[in-house]
Coordinates of C-alpha atoms in Angstrom, one line a residue:
Chain L
M293 CA 66.2 -1.9 79.8
T294 CA 68.6 -1.3 77.1
D295 CA 69.7 -5.0 76.7
E296 CA 65.8 -6.0 76.6
T297 CA 65.0 -3.5 73.9
A298 CA 68.0 -4.5 71.8
G299 CA 66.9 -8.1 72.4
G300 CA 63.4 -7.5 71.6
Q301 CA 64.4 -6.0 68.1
E302 CA 66.7 -8.9 67.3
A303 CA 63.9 -11.2 68.0
G304 CA 61.4 -9.3 65.8
A305 CA 64.0 -9.3 63.2
D306 CA 64.5 -12.9 63.3
S307 CA 60.9 -13.7 63.0
D308 CA 59.8 -11.2 60.4
P309 CA 62.4 -8.5 59.3
R310 CA 59.6 -6.5 57.5
G311 CA 56.7 -6.9 59.9
P312 CA 55.0 -4.2 61.7
G313 CA 56.5 -3.2 64.8
S314 CA 59.6 -4.9 64.4
G315 CA 61.9 -1.8 64.7
P316 CA 62.8 1.3 62.7
R317 CA 61.3 1.1 59.1
S318 CA 64.4 0.4 56.7
G319 CA 64.8 1.6 53.4
A320 CA 63.8 -1.6 52.1
D321 CA 60.6 -1.5 54.1
A322 CA 59.6 1.6 52.5
L323 CA 60.2 0.6 49.0
I324 CA 58.3 -2.6 49.6
E325 CA 55.5 -0.6 50.8
L326 CA 55.7 1.6 47.8
L327 CA 55.4 -1.2 45.4
A328 CA 53.0 -3.0 47.2
G329 CA 50.7 0.3 47.0
L330 CA 51.6 0.5 43.2
A331 CA 50.6 -3.1 42.8
E332 CA 47.3 -2.6 44.7
R333 CA 46.5 0.5 42.9
T334 CA 47.2 -0.9 39.4
A335 CA 44.9 -3.9 40.4
I336 CA 42.1 -1.5 41.1
A337 CA 42.7 0.5 38.0
G338 CA 42.7 -2.8 35.9
R339 CA 39.3 -3.8 37.1
M340 CA 37.9 -0.2 36.3
L341 CA 37.6 1.7 33.1
P342 CA 40.2 2.4 30.5
A343 CA 42.6 5.2 30.9
T344 CA 40.9 7.0 27.9
T345 CA 38.4 9.3 30.0
E346 CA 38.0 12.3 27.6
P347 CA 35.3 10.7 25.4
L348 CA 33.1 9.7 28.3
L349 CA 33.5 12.9 30.0
R350 CA 32.5 14.8 26.6
S351 CA 29.6 12.4 26.4
I352 CA 28.6 13.4 29.8
V353 CA 28.5 17.1 29.1
E354 CA 26.6 16.7 26.0
A355 CA 23.9 14.6 28.0
T356 CA 24.0 17.1 30.7
V357 CA 23.3 20.1 27.9
T358 CA 20.6 18.0 26.5
L359 CA 18.8 16.9 29.7
F360 CA 18.8 20.5 31.3
D361 CA 18.1 22.5 28.3
A362 CA 21.0 24.5 28.7
E363 CA 23.2 26.5 26.5
A364 CA 26.6 25.1 27.8
A365 CA 28.0 22.5 30.0
S366 CA 31.9 22.0 30.9
I367 CA 34.2 20.2 33.2
A368 CA 37.2 21.8 34.9
L369 CA 39.7 19.5 36.3
H370 CA 42.1 20.1 39.1
E371 CA 45.6 20.0 37.8
A372 CA 47.8 19.2 41.0
V373 CA 51.2 20.6 39.7
E374 CA 50.0 24.0 38.9
D375 CA 47.2 23.6 41.5
R376 CA 44.8 25.2 39.0
L377 CA 41.2 24.3 37.9
V378 CA 41.4 23.9 34.0
F379 CA 38.4 23.5 31.8
R380 CA 39.0 20.4 29.5
V381 CA 35.7 19.5 27.8
A382 CA 32.8 21.6 26.9
A383 CA 29.2 20.9 25.1
G384 CA 26.9 23.6 23.6
A385 CA 27.6 26.3 21.3
A386 CA 28.4 28.7 24.4
G387 CA 30.8 26.3 25.8
A388 CA 33.7 25.9 23.4
G389 CA 35.1 29.2 24.6
A390 CA 35.7 27.7 28.1
I391 CA 38.2 25.1 27.0
G392 CA 41.6 25.8 28.4
V393 CA 40.5 28.6 30.8
S394 CA 41.9 28.0 34.2
V395 CA 41.1 29.5 37.7
K396 CA 42.7 29.1 41.1
P397 CA 40.9 26.9 43.7
G398 CA 38.8 29.2 46.0
E399 CA 38.2 31.8 43.2
G400 CA 35.3 32.4 41.3
I401 CA 32.3 30.1 41.0
A402 CA 33.9 26.9 40.0
G403 CA 36.9 27.6 42.3
Y404 CA 34.6 28.1 45.0
V405 CA 32.5 24.6 44.4
F406 CA 35.9 22.8 44.0
A407 CA 37.3 24.1 47.3
A408 CA 34.1 24.0 49.4
G409 CA 32.9 21.0 48.0
E410 CA 29.4 22.2 48.0
P411 CA 27.1 22.7 44.8
L412 CA 26.0 26.2 44.0
A413 CA 23.6 27.7 41.8
I414 CA 23.7 31.4 40.8
A415 CA 20.8 33.4 39.0
D416 CA 21.5 36.9 37.3
V417 CA 25.2 36.3 37.3
G418 CA 25.6 39.8 35.1
A419 CA 24.6 41.3 38.5
D420 CA 28.1 41.1 39.7
P421 CA 29.9 43.3 37.2
R422 CA 33.4 42.2 38.1
W423 CA 32.7 38.5 37.6
G424 CA 30.8 39.1 34.3
R425 CA 33.6 41.1 32.8
D426 CA 36.2 38.5 33.9
A427 CA 34.4 35.4 32.7
A428 CA 33.3 37.3 29.4
A429 CA 36.8 38.3 28.8
R430 CA 38.1 34.6 29.2
T431 CA 35.6 32.6 27.7
G432 CA 33.7 35.2 25.2
Y433 CA 30.5 34.2 26.7
L434 CA 28.6 36.1 29.7
P435 CA 26.0 33.4 31.1
R436 CA 22.8 34.6 32.9
S437 CA 22.8 31.7 35.2
I438 CA 25.3 29.1 36.3
L439 CA 24.9 25.7 38.4
A440 CA 28.3 24.3 39.6
V441 CA 28.8 20.8 41.5
P442 CA 31.9 19.6 42.7
L443 CA 33.4 16.2 41.0
V444 CA 33.9 14.5 44.6
D445 CA 34.5 11.2 46.2
D446 CA 36.0 9.9 49.2
E447 CA 39.4 10.8 48.0
G448 CA 38.5 14.4 47.7
S449 CA 37.7 17.1 44.9
I450 CA 39.0 16.6 41.6
G451 CA 37.1 19.1 39.5
V452 CA 33.8 20.9 38.6
L453 CA 30.6 20.2 36.3
E454 CA 29.4 23.5 35.4
I455 CA 26.1 23.9 33.7
L456 CA 25.3 27.5 32.0
D457 CA 21.9 29.0 31.3
R458 CA 19.0 26.8 31.4
R459 CA 16.7 28.0 28.8
G460 CA 13.5 27.2 30.8
G461 CA 14.5 29.4 33.7
S462 CA 16.9 29.3 36.8
F463 CA 18.4 26.4 38.3
G464 CA 16.4 24.6 41.3
L465 CA 17.1 22.2 43.8
H466 CA 16.1 19.4 41.8
D467 CA 18.5 20.3 39.2
I468 CA 21.3 20.4 41.8
E469 CA 20.6 16.9 42.8
L470 CA 20.2 15.7 39.4
A471 CA 23.6 17.3 38.4
T472 CA 25.3 15.6 41.2
V473 CA 24.4 12.5 39.5
F474 CA 26.4 13.5 36.2
A475 CA 28.9 14.4 38.5
R476 CA 29.3 11.1 40.1
Q477 CA 29.7 9.6 36.8
A478 CA 32.2 11.9 35.6
T479 CA 34.2 11.3 38.9
V480 CA 34.1 7.4 38.9
A481 CA 35.7 7.6 35.2
L482 CA 38.1 10.6 36.0
R483 CA 39.4 8.5 39.2
A484 CA 40.1 5.3 37.1
G485 CA 42.3 7.7 34.9
R486 CA 43.9 9.1 37.8
L487 CA 44.7 5.8 39.6
E488 CA 46.6 5.0 36.1
Q489 CA 48.7 8.5 36.7
D490 CA 49.1 7.6 40.4
V491 CA 50.7 4.3 39.1
A492 CA 53.2 6.4 37.2
A493 CA 53.9 8.8 40.2
I494 CA 54.5 6.0 42.8
L495 CA 56.6 4.2 40.1
R496 CA 58.5 7.4 39.5
S497 CA 59.2 7.7 43.3
A498 CA 60.2 3.9 43.5
L499 CA 62.6 4.4 40.6
A500 CA 64.0 7.1 41.9
S501 CA 64.7 5.4 45.2
F502 CA 66.5 2.7 43.6
T503 CA 69.2 5.2 42.5
S504 CA 70.2 6.4 45.9
A505 CA 73.4 4.6 47.2
D506 CA 72.0 3.3 50.8
T507 CA 68.9 1.3 49.3
P508 CA 68.9 -2.3 48.7
S509 CA 69.4 -3.9 45.4
I510 CA 66.5 -4.0 42.8
Q511 CA 66.4 -7.7 43.0
E512 CA 66.4 -7.7 46.9
T513 CA 63.5 -5.2 46.6
I514 CA 61.7 -7.2 44.2
D515 CA 62.1 -10.6 46.1
L516 CA 60.4 -9.0 49.2
A517 CA 57.8 -7.3 47.3
I518 CA 56.6 -10.3 45.7
E519 CA 56.4 -12.1 48.8
R520 CA 54.2 -9.3 49.9
V521 CA 52.0 -8.9 47.0
S522 CA 51.9 -12.5 45.3
H523 CA 48.5 -13.4 47.1
D524 CA 46.4 -10.9 45.0
D525 CA 48.6 -11.1 41.5
G526 CA 49.3 -7.8 42.2
M527 CA 53.1 -8.4 40.9
W528 CA 51.7 -8.8 37.4
R529 CA 49.6 -5.8 37.5
L530 CA 52.6 -3.8 38.7
A531 CA 54.4 -5.3 35.9
D532 CA 51.6 -4.4 33.2
A533 CA 51.8 -0.9 34.6
V534 CA 55.5 -0.6 34.1
A535 CA 55.2 -1.6 30.6
R536 CA 52.3 0.9 30.2
V537 CA 54.3 3.9 31.5
A538 CA 57.7 2.9 29.8
G539 CA 55.8 2.3 26.7
G540 CA 53.6 5.5 26.6
H541 CA 56.5 7.8 27.5
P542 CA 59.9 6.5 26.3
D543 CA 62.1 9.2 28.3
P544 CA 65.4 8.0 28.3
D545 CA 66.3 8.9 31.9
R546 CA 63.4 6.6 32.9
V547 CA 63.4 3.9 30.5
E548 CA 66.9 2.7 31.5
L549 CA 65.6 2.4 35.1
V550 CA 62.2 0.6 34.0
V551 CA 64.0 -1.7 31.8
E552 CA 66.4 -2.6 34.7
L553 CA 63.2 -3.0 37.0
L554 CA 61.5 -5.4 34.2
E555 CA 64.8 -7.5 33.8
A556 CA 64.9 -7.9 37.7
L557 CA 61.2 -9.1 37.7
E558 CA 61.8 -11.5 34.8
R559 CA 65.0 -13.0 36.8
H560 CA 62.7 -13.7 39.8
P561 CA 61.9 -17.2 40.2
G562 CA 58.2 -16.4 41.1
T563 CA 57.6 -14.6 37.8
R564 CA 59.7 -17.2 35.4
A565 CA 56.6 -18.7 34.3
A566 CA 55.6 -15.6 32.0
R567 CA 59.3 -14.7 30.8
G568 CA 59.1 -12.4 28.0
R569 CA 55.5 -11.5 28.5
V570 CA 56.3 -8.1 30.2
A571 CA 59.3 -7.0 28.1
A572 CA 57.4 -7.9 25.2
R573 CA 55.4 -5.0 25.6
I574 CA 58.1 -2.5 25.5
P575 CA 59.4 -2.2 22.0
F576 CA 62.7 -0.5 22.9
A577 CA 63.2 -2.9 25.7
R578 CA 63.7 -5.6 23.1
E579 CA 66.1 -3.6 21.3
G580 CA 68.2 -3.8 24.2
L581 CA 67.9 -0.3 25.4
Chain M
M52 CA 15.1 5.2 38.6
I53 CA 17.9 7.6 39.7
D54 CA 18.9 7.3 43.5
L55 CA 19.0 11.1 44.4
P56 CA 21.2 12.2 47.5
A57 CA 17.8 14.4 48.2
W58 CA 18.6 15.9 51.6
S59 CA 16.1 18.7 50.7
Q60 CA 13.2 16.0 49.1
P61 CA 11.6 15.7 52.7
F62 CA 11.2 19.5 53.0
L63 CA 9.6 20.2 49.6
A64 CA 6.0 21.2 49.3
A65 CA 4.8 17.7 48.2
N66 CA 6.5 16.0 51.0
R67 CA 5.9 18.3 54.1
A68 CA 3.1 16.4 55.2
T69 CA 5.3 13.7 56.5
L70 CA 7.2 16.4 58.7
E71 CA 4.0 17.0 60.7
R72 CA 5.4 17.1 63.9
R73 CA 3.6 17.3 67.6
G74 CA 6.3 17.7 70.1
P75 CA 5.9 16.7 73.6
W76 CA 5.7 20.8 74.5
G77 CA 3.8 21.9 71.5
R78 CA 5.1 24.8 69.5
V79 CA 7.1 27.3 71.3
G80 CA 6.6 30.9 70.6
R81 CA 9.1 32.7 68.5
D82 CA 9.0 36.1 70.7
W83 CA 9.8 34.3 73.5
A84 CA 12.5 32.2 71.9
F85 CA 14.3 35.5 70.0
G86 CA 13.9 37.9 72.7
D87 CA 14.7 41.3 71.1
G88 CA 15.6 39.4 68.1
T89 CA 19.2 41.2 67.5
G90 CA 21.6 38.5 68.5
K91 CA 23.3 41.2 70.7
G92 CA 26.3 39.9 72.4
V93 CA 26.8 36.6 70.4
V94 CA 29.8 36.2 68.0
V95 CA 29.1 34.3 64.7
A96 CA 32.0 33.0 62.9
I97 CA 31.7 32.4 59.1
V98 CA 34.0 29.8 58.2
D99 CA 34.1 30.3 54.1
S100 CA 35.9 32.3 51.6
G101 CA 36.4 35.6 53.5
V102 CA 33.8 38.6 54.0
E103 CA 34.0 42.1 52.6
V104 CA 34.2 44.1 55.5
D105 CA 32.5 47.3 53.7
H106 CA 29.6 45.6 52.0
P107 CA 26.3 47.2 53.0
A108 CA 24.8 44.1 53.8
V109 CA 27.4 43.5 56.7
G110 CA 26.3 46.4 58.3
G111 CA 29.9 47.2 59.7
R112 CA 29.5 44.2 62.1
L113 CA 32.5 42.5 61.1
T114 CA 35.0 42.4 63.9
A115 CA 37.8 40.4 63.0
S116 CA 39.2 38.4 59.9
V117 CA 41.6 35.7 60.0
A118 CA 42.7 33.3 57.3
V119 CA 43.9 29.4 57.6
E120 CA 47.3 29.0 56.1
L121 CA 48.6 25.4 55.3
S122 CA 52.2 24.0 55.2
G123 CA 51.6 20.4 54.4
D124 CA 49.2 19.4 57.1
A125 CA 50.2 21.8 59.4
A126 CA 47.5 24.7 59.6
T127 CA 48.4 28.1 61.2
I128 CA 45.7 31.0 61.6
V129 CA 46.9 34.4 60.3
D130 CA 45.6 37.9 60.4
A131 CA 43.6 38.5 57.0
T132 CA 42.2 41.9 57.8
G133 CA 41.7 43.9 54.7
E134 CA 41.8 40.9 52.5
G135 CA 38.1 40.8 51.8
D136 CA 36.4 37.8 49.8
V137 CA 37.7 36.1 46.7
V138 CA 34.5 34.8 45.7
G139 CA 31.6 36.4 47.2
H140 CA 30.2 33.5 49.1
G141 CA 31.3 34.3 52.6
T142 CA 30.0 37.7 52.3
A143 CA 26.6 36.3 51.2
V144 CA 26.5 34.1 54.2
A145 CA 27.5 37.2 56.5
G146 CA 24.9 39.3 55.0
I147 CA 22.2 36.6 55.8
V148 CA 23.4 36.3 59.4
H149 CA 23.5 39.9 59.8
A150 CA 19.8 40.4 58.3
L151 CA 18.4 38.2 61.0
A152 CA 20.6 39.0 63.9
P153 CA 21.9 42.6 63.2
A154 CA 23.6 43.2 66.5
A155 CA 25.6 39.7 66.5
E156 CA 29.3 40.2 66.0
L157 CA 30.8 38.5 62.8
V158 CA 34.1 37.0 62.5
S159 CA 35.4 35.7 59.3
V160 CA 37.8 32.7 59.0
R161 CA 38.9 32.2 55.6
V162 CA 39.5 28.7 54.6
L163 CA 39.2 28.7 50.6
G164 CA 42.1 28.9 48.3
A165 CA 43.9 26.4 50.5
D166 CA 45.7 23.4 48.7
N167 CA 43.0 20.7 47.8
R168 CA 45.1 18.3 49.5
G169 CA 45.2 20.1 53.1
R170 CA 41.4 21.3 52.8
G171 CA 40.2 19.0 55.5
A172 CA 42.9 20.0 57.8
A173 CA 42.2 23.9 57.1
F174 CA 38.3 23.1 57.9
A175 CA 39.4 21.4 61.0
A176 CA 41.9 24.4 62.2
A177 CA 39.2 26.8 61.4
I178 CA 36.6 25.1 63.5
E179 CA 38.8 24.7 66.3
W180 CA 40.0 28.5 66.1
A181 CA 36.4 29.5 66.0
V182 CA 35.5 27.4 69.2
E183 CA 38.8 28.6 71.1
A184 CA 38.1 32.2 70.1
G185 CA 34.6 32.0 72.0
A186 CA 32.3 31.9 68.9
G187 CA 28.7 31.2 70.1
V188 CA 27.8 30.2 66.6
V189 CA 29.9 28.8 63.6
N190 CA 28.3 28.9 60.2
L191 CA 30.1 26.0 57.8
S192 CA 28.6 26.2 54.5
L193 CA 31.2 23.7 53.5
S194 CA 32.2 20.2 54.2
S195 CA 34.7 17.4 53.5
R196 CA 34.0 13.8 52.2
S197 CA 37.4 12.5 53.2
E198 CA 37.2 9.7 55.3
A199 CA 40.6 10.4 56.5
Y200 CA 39.0 13.3 58.5
H201 CA 35.9 11.7 59.7
G202 CA 37.4 10.9 63.1
L203 CA 38.8 14.4 63.5
F204 CA 35.5 16.3 62.5
H205 CA 33.8 14.0 64.9
D206 CA 36.0 15.0 67.7
L207 CA 35.8 18.6 66.8
A208 CA 31.9 18.6 66.5
D209 CA 31.8 17.2 69.8
D210 CA 34.5 19.5 71.4
A211 CA 32.3 22.5 70.0
Y212 CA 29.2 21.0 71.4
F213 CA 30.9 20.7 74.8
A214 CA 32.5 24.0 74.7
N215 CA 29.0 25.5 74.2
C216 CA 29.3 26.5 70.5
V217 CA 26.7 25.6 68.1
L218 CA 28.1 24.5 64.4
V219 CA 25.5 25.1 61.8
C220 CA 26.4 23.0 58.7
A221 CA 25.1 23.0 55.1
A222 CA 24.2 19.6 54.6
N223 CA 26.0 18.5 51.2
N224 CA 23.6 17.3 48.4
V225 CA 26.6 15.4 46.9
P226 CA 26.0 11.6 47.3
G227 CA 27.4 9.8 50.2
A228 CA 28.6 11.1 53.8
S229 CA 30.0 14.6 54.4
Y230 CA 31.8 15.8 57.6
P231 CA 30.9 17.6 59.9
S232 CA 27.6 18.4 58.2
L233 CA 25.6 14.9 59.1
F234 CA 27.0 14.5 62.5
A235 CA 24.4 14.7 65.5
A236 CA 26.0 17.3 67.4
V237 CA 25.6 19.9 64.5
V238 CA 22.6 21.8 63.1
S239 CA 22.5 20.2 59.7
T240 CA 20.7 22.2 57.1
A241 CA 19.2 21.8 53.7
A242 CA 17.3 24.0 51.6
H243 CA 13.6 24.4 51.2
E244 CA 11.9 26.0 48.1
V245 CA 9.6 28.5 50.1
P246 CA 10.7 32.0 49.2
D247 CA 10.5 33.2 52.9
P248 CA 13.6 33.7 55.3
S249 CA 11.4 33.3 58.2
I250 CA 10.2 29.7 57.5
W251 CA 12.2 26.9 58.6
F252 CA 11.5 23.1 59.2
Y253 CA 12.6 20.5 61.5
N254 CA 13.0 17.0 60.2
P255 CA 12.3 14.4 62.7
R256 CA 14.1 11.8 60.5
P257 CA 17.7 12.7 60.5
P258 CA 20.4 13.0 59.5
V259 CA 19.4 16.3 58.3
E260 CA 17.4 17.7 60.9
F261 CA 16.5 21.5 59.7
A262 CA 15.8 23.3 56.1
A263 CA 15.6 26.9 55.6
H264 CA 15.4 29.3 52.8
G265 CA 17.9 28.4 50.1
V266 CA 16.4 28.8 46.8
D267 CA 16.6 31.9 44.5
V268 CA 18.1 33.8 47.5
D269 CA 18.9 37.4 47.0
V270 CA 22.4 37.4 48.7
A271 CA 25.3 39.9 48.9
W272 CA 28.4 39.2 46.8
R273 CA 31.7 40.3 46.1
G274 CA 32.3 44.0 45.0
G275 CA 29.4 45.4 47.0
S276 CA 27.0 43.7 44.7
R277 CA 23.9 41.3 45.1
I278 CA 23.2 38.3 43.3
V279 CA 20.4 35.8 43.3
A280 CA 21.8 32.3 44.3
T281 CA 20.5 28.7 45.4
G282 CA 21.9 26.0 47.5
N283 CA 22.2 24.5 50.9
S284 CA 25.0 26.8 51.8
F285 CA 22.6 29.8 51.8
A286 CA 19.9 27.8 54.1
A287 CA 22.6 27.4 57.0
P288 CA 23.2 30.9 57.7
H289 CA 19.6 31.5 57.9
L290 CA 19.5 29.0 60.8
A291 CA 23.0 30.5 62.2
G292 CA 20.8 33.8 62.4
Y293 CA 18.2 32.2 64.4
V294 CA 20.5 30.6 66.8
A295 CA 22.4 33.9 67.3
R296 CA 18.9 35.1 68.4
I297 CA 18.3 32.4 70.8
R298 CA 21.5 32.4 72.2
A299 CA 21.3 36.2 72.8
A300 CA 17.7 35.7 74.4
H301 CA 18.8 32.7 76.5
P302 CA 22.6 32.8 77.2
G303 CA 22.4 29.8 79.6
A304 CA 20.8 27.5 76.9
T305 CA 23.3 24.7 75.9
P306 CA 23.6 23.7 72.0
F307 CA 21.3 20.9 73.0
E308 CA 18.7 23.2 74.2
V309 CA 19.5 25.5 71.4
K310 CA 18.5 22.9 68.8
T311 CA 15.5 21.9 71.0
I312 CA 14.2 25.6 70.7
L313 CA 14.9 25.6 66.9
A314 CA 12.9 22.6 66.6
A315 CA 9.9 23.6 68.8
T316 CA 9.9 27.0 66.9
A317 CA 9.9 25.2 63.5
D318 CA 7.0 26.0 61.0
N319 CA 5.9 22.3 61.2
A320 CA 6.1 21.9 64.8
R321 CA 2.6 21.8 66.6

């Protein structure tokens, strides 16, 4: 039994050392998977909207205020590190005070809608004295009515769209359903931006892995990764992402690793045709950092 | 033309003619369906933001409070006695159920406040716990859109159904699928706009099968207060209350039979 098992592993390793079911995952497998995931996400992000989503979000809340004839509208986004919902954009004279205000997921109206994933409309908000006092203290404005809908897609909730004080009366079912359409627009825009951030996060993990002693060389990893993703031009997307991350955030600790990765990429036979194209996007790479 | 999700649309006044329903047995009398109308002996679990134990609307019927704690994807149930309701929503739901089934026992399972990434796991753990704890009705005014939890929720909805527990779920008006609110094994609920808690409709064209009072509902809220609120999440507990009445009057009825009675006693049944 032991011999058979060992033989099976060897045979698997001979035929495809990185294939599924060919034995325990090695460090190389994990890195390849990471890089492949990075390349795939970057490819998706490349097909979607540019990273700058804030103007689009602002236009969404402005359109929301106009369409609903509301006093204010705002969008709060979930910041994963602090696990807080932070109001990022607002429209309407009464909305400005909300920017920068943050709440815990699951607490308050916005927190509930974010955590439950269900839209909610409240009329006569002032009837809850504690809520009213809290909100007024934080935003300088005490609304009469609130409609909150989650910014949600198949990946989960990423924030909340909140509309305050519709001038024509309280919010009804049709308002809730229409607000979800605006929320969907915001979600699509945000998700594209978040994909870019994901790329940076995955890249950081990948680069951190390269520094540990028992992982394969960068060159070896790149060789394997390119084999895995070359069918979809994914490696070029990866290279672009690396360039963007390094160019946008010249953190000395990360730049060295990024440059090392780019150099390995450029040395790879499969990437030779575009030599210089990647590094050219990072000014400090050309300066030999 | 905007493509609205519109789970409530079939139930609005302009569209209700299409709900005309002549079931094979005609309309069943609510006196028979509800018995004494108190929900006595039935446990209703409120999976939500917690419940304020001393809120007048809850009528002292809250007998237990637990919360789901997450560590990564691992969920554990912990005692949450005295922790109340950080939002007010769970208290609103409990108040609606209590108003319709005043003798039913209420149990709060708090899931909100959990880390967003583990939310689906927290919902799942809450449902599982409530079913095992012997709840005859579980009100879920929340849902997950995460495809990753589709299979798990589907299994849980079926497990509850086979374990003789009725899950009453608010349909999510956010576009796309939501779990478990659109599964056949649950009582999926949208809101109608008639200002009357005693009116509900059955929709013979699923996925959303029922609609109840959910617009400008006077509900209990935190701090002993009341507010006026709108949403499918306030429609679901109306049906949870009626399910509690049916279960108390007909303890032998299965979830399938309870749903049938709900449909046969709906206002559009003839």
